[in-house]
Coordinates of C-alpha atoms in Angstrom, one line a residue:
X69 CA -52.0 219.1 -139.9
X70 CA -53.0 215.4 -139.5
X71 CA -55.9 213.3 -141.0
X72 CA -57.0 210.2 -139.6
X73 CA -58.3 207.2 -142.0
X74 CA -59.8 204.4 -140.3
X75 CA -59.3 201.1 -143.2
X76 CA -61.8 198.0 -143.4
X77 CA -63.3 196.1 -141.5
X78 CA -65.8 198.8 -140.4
X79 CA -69.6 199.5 -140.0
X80 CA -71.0 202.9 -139.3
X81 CA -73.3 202.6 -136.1
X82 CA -77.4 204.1 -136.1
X83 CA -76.0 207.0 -134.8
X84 CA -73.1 208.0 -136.6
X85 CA -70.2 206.3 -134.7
X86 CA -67.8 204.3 -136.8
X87 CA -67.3 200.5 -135.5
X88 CA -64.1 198.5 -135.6
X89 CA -62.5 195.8 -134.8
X90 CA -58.2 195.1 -133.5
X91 CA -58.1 193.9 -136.7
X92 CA -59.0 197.6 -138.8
X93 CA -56.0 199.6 -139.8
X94 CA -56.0 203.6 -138.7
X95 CA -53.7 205.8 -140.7
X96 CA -52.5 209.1 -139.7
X97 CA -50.9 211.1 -142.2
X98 CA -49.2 214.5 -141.3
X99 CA -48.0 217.6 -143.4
X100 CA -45.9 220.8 -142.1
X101 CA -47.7 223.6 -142.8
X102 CA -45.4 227.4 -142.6
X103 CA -47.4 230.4 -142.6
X104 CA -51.3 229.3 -144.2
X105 CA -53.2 226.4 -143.3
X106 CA -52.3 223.7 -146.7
X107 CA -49.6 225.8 -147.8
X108 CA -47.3 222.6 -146.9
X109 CA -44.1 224.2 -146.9
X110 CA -42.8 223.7 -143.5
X111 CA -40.0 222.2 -142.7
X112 CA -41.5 218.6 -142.1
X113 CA -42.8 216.5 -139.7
X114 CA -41.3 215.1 -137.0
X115 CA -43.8 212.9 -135.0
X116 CA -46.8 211.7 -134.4
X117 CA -48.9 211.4 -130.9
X118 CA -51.6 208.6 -130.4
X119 CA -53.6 209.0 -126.9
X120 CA -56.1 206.5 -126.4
X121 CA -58.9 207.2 -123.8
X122 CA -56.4 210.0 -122.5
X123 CA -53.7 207.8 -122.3
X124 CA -50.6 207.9 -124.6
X125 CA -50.4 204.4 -126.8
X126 CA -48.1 205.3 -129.5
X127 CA -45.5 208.0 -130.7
X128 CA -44.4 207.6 -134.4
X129 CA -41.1 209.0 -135.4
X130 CA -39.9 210.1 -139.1
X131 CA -36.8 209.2 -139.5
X132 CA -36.1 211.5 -142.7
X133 CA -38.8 215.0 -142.7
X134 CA -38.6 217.1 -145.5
X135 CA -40.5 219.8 -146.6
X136 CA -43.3 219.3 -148.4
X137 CA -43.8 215.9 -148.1
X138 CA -46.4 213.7 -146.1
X139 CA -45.4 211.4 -143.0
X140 CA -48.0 208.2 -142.9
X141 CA -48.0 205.6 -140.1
X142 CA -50.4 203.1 -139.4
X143 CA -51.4 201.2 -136.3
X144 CA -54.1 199.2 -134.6
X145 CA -56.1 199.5 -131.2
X146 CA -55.5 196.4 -128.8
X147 CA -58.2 198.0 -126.6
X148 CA -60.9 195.6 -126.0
X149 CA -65.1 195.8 -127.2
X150 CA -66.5 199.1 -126.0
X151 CA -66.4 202.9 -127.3
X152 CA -62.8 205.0 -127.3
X153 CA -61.9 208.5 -127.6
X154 CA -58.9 208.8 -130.0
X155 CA -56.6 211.9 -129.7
X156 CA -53.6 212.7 -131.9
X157 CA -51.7 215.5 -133.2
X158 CA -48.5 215.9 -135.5
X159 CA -45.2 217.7 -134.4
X160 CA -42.8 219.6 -136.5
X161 CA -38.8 220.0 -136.5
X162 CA -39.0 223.4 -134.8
X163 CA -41.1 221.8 -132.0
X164 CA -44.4 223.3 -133.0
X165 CA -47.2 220.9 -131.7
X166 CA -50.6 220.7 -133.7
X167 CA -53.7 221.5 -131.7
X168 CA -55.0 218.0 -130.8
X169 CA -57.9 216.4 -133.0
X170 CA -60.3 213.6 -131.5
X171 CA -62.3 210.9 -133.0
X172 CA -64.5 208.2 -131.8
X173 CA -64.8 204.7 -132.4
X174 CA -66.2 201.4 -131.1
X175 CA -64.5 198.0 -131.2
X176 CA -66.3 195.4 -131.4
X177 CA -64.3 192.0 -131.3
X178 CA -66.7 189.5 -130.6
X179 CA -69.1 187.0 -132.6
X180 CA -72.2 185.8 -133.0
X181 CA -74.0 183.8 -130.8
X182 CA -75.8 180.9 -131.7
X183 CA -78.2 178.0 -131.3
X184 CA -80.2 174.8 -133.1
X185 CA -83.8 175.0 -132.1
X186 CA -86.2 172.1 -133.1
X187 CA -89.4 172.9 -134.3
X188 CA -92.2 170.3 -134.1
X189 CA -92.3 166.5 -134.6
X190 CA -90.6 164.1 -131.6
X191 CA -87.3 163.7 -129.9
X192 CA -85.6 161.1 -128.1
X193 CA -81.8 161.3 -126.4
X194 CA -79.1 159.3 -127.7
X195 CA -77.1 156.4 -126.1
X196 CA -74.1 158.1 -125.1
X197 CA -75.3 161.3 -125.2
X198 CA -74.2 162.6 -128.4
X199 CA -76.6 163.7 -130.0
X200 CA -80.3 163.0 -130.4
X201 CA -83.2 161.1 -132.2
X202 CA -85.4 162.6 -134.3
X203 CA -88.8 161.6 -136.2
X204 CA -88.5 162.7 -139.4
X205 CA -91.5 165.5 -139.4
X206 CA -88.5 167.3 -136.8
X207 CA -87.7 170.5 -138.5
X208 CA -84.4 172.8 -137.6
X209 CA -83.6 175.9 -137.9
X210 CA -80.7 178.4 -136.1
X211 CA -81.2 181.1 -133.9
X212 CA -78.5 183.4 -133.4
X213 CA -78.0 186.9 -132.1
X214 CA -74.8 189.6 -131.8
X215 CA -74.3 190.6 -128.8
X216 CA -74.2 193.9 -127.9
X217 CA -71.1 194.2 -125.0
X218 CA -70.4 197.7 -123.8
X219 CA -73.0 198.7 -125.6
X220 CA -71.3 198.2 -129.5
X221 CA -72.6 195.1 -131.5
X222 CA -71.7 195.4 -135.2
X223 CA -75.0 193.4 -136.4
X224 CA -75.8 189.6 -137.5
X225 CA -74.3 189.2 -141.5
X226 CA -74.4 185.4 -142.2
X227 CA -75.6 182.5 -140.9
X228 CA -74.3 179.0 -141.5
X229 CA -75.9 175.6 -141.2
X230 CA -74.0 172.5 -143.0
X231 CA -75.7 168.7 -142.8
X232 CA -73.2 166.3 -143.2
X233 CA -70.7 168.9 -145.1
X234 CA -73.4 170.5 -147.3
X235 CA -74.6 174.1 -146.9
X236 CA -78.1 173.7 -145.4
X237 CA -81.3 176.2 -144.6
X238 CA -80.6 178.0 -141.9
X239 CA -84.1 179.2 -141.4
X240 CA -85.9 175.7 -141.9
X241 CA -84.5 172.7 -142.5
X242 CA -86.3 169.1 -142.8
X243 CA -83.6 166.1 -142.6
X244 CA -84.3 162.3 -144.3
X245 CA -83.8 159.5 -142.9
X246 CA -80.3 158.6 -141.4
X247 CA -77.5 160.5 -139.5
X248 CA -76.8 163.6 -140.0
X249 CA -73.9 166.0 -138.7
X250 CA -75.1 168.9 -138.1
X251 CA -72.6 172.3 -138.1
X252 CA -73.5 175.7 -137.7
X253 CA -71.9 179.3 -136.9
X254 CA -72.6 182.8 -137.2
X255 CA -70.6 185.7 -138.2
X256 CA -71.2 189.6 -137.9
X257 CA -70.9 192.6 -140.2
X258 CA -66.9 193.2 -139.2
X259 CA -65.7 189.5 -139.9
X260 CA -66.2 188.1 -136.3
X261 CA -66.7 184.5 -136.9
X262 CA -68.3 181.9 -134.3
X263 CA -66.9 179.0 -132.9
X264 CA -68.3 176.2 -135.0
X265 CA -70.9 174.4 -132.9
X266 CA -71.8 170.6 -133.9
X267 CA -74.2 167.7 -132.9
X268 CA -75.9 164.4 -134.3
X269 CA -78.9 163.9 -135.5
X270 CA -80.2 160.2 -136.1
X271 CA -83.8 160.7 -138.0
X272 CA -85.5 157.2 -137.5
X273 CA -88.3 156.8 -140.1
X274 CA -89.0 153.4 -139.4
X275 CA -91.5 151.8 -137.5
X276 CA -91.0 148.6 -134.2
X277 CA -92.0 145.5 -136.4
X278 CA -94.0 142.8 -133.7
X279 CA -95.0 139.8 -133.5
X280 CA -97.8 137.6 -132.2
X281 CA -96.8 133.9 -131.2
X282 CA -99.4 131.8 -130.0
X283 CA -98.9 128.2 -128.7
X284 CA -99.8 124.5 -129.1
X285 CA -103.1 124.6 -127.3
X286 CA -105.4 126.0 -129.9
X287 CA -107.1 125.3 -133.3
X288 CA -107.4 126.8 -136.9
X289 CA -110.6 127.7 -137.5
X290 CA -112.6 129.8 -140.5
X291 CA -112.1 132.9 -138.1
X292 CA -108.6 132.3 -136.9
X293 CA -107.4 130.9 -134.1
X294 CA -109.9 129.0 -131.6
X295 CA -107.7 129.3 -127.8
X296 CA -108.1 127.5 -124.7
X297 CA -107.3 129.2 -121.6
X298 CA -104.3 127.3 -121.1
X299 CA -102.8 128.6 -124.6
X300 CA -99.4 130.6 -124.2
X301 CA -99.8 133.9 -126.0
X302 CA -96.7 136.0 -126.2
X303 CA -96.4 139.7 -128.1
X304 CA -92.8 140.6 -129.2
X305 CA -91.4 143.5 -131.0
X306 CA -88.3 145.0 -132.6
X307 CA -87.0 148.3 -133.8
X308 CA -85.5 147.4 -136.8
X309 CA -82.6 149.4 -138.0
X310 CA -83.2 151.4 -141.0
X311 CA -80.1 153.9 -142.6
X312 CA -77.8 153.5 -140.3
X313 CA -80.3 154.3 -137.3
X314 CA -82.2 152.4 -134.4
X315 CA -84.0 154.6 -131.9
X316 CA -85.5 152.0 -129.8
X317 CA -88.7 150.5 -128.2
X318 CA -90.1 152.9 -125.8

């Protein structure tokens, strides 16, 4: 008789079915029975059969049965995402196979997906295209989803948003004035970790600063300025930088 133990990482699914990932160990372990079901006094085990999906992955051999005593082995599916029938069955030194046992699983193998989404306030793109501008009323937050492939997904756990090194909100996040690194990934219930994504964010805070020069051809008076029509007028303005950051004139 052989009993199947499925190790960790694992998540049981709405309905029942336990999910894994190539990573989760499965253990088999096999005792010769002789005349009663449990009475373990045959004369040991000999081997082990692993079919996966009807198709023979794995034969485990003991090197030294005995009776009485327990034959383990342990192994791994490298089948990919997707659900899998598992069939197995011990067999003892006198040839004598076990009637086969089945379980089910589902792998699941791959992460998260996810995204920065900007709520509100105004954006500009940056020169060079990496990153972006941003006033500072810009909120972020990350949107991220597991996705179901051959119908298993394992379920969102975490999600992780770091500004400039520093854990962050994930679910609302307001950023000062300056440049900021933004970092961000998501990872499921079994472990499966996404690619860090990353982009720059320049928050500009400041206001242009302008200028009104006016020329020779006019006069101070109590009011200001008295011009001709002949006086040069010229407007000029300037983004100052401010933290590191300079968005522009529009």
């Amino acid at each position: 008789r052989t009993a199947l133990a499925i190790g960790s990482p694992q998540e049981i699914s709405s309905d029942g079915v336990i999910i894994i990932t190539t990573r989760t160990p499965i253990n088999l372990t096999s005792i010769d029975d002789l005349r009663d079901d449990a009475d373990s006094a045959g004369l040991g085990t000999a081997a082990q059969s692993v079919f996966v999906d009807g198709i023979r992955t794995s034969t485990f051999t003991n090197s030294s049965p005995a009776i009485g005593e327990a034959f383990s082995s342990t192994f791994t599916l490298i089948e990919g995402d997707g659900t899998h029938i598992l069939a197995y069955y011990g067999r003892d030194l006198e040839g004598n196979l076990e009637e086969v046992r089945k379980a089910t699983v589902a792998v699941d193998n791959t992460a998260p997906l996810s995204a920065l989404v900007v709520v509100g306030g105004v954006q500009a793109s940056s020169e060079g295209g990496s990153g972006f501008y941003a006033s500072p009323d810009t909120a972020y937050r990350i949107a991220s989803e597991d996705p179901s492939v051959e119908g298993v997904a394992s379920g969102l756990a975490e999600i992780r948003l770091w500004d400039n090194g520093t854990p962050a909100s994930s679910i609302g996040t307001v950023l000062t004035e300056g440049i900021h690194a933004l970092s961000w990934q998501g990872v499921d219930t079994l472990g499966n970790t996404e690619v860090v994504s990353s982009t720059a964010v320049f928050v500009d805070a400041a206001p242009p600063v302008s200028t009104l020069h006016v020329g020779a051809v006019s006069t101070v008076a109590a009011g200001g300025l008295v011009l001709t029509p002949w006086t040069p007028v010229n407007l000029s303005a300037e983004d100052p930088e401010s933290a590191g950051v300079r968005s522009g004139l529009a």
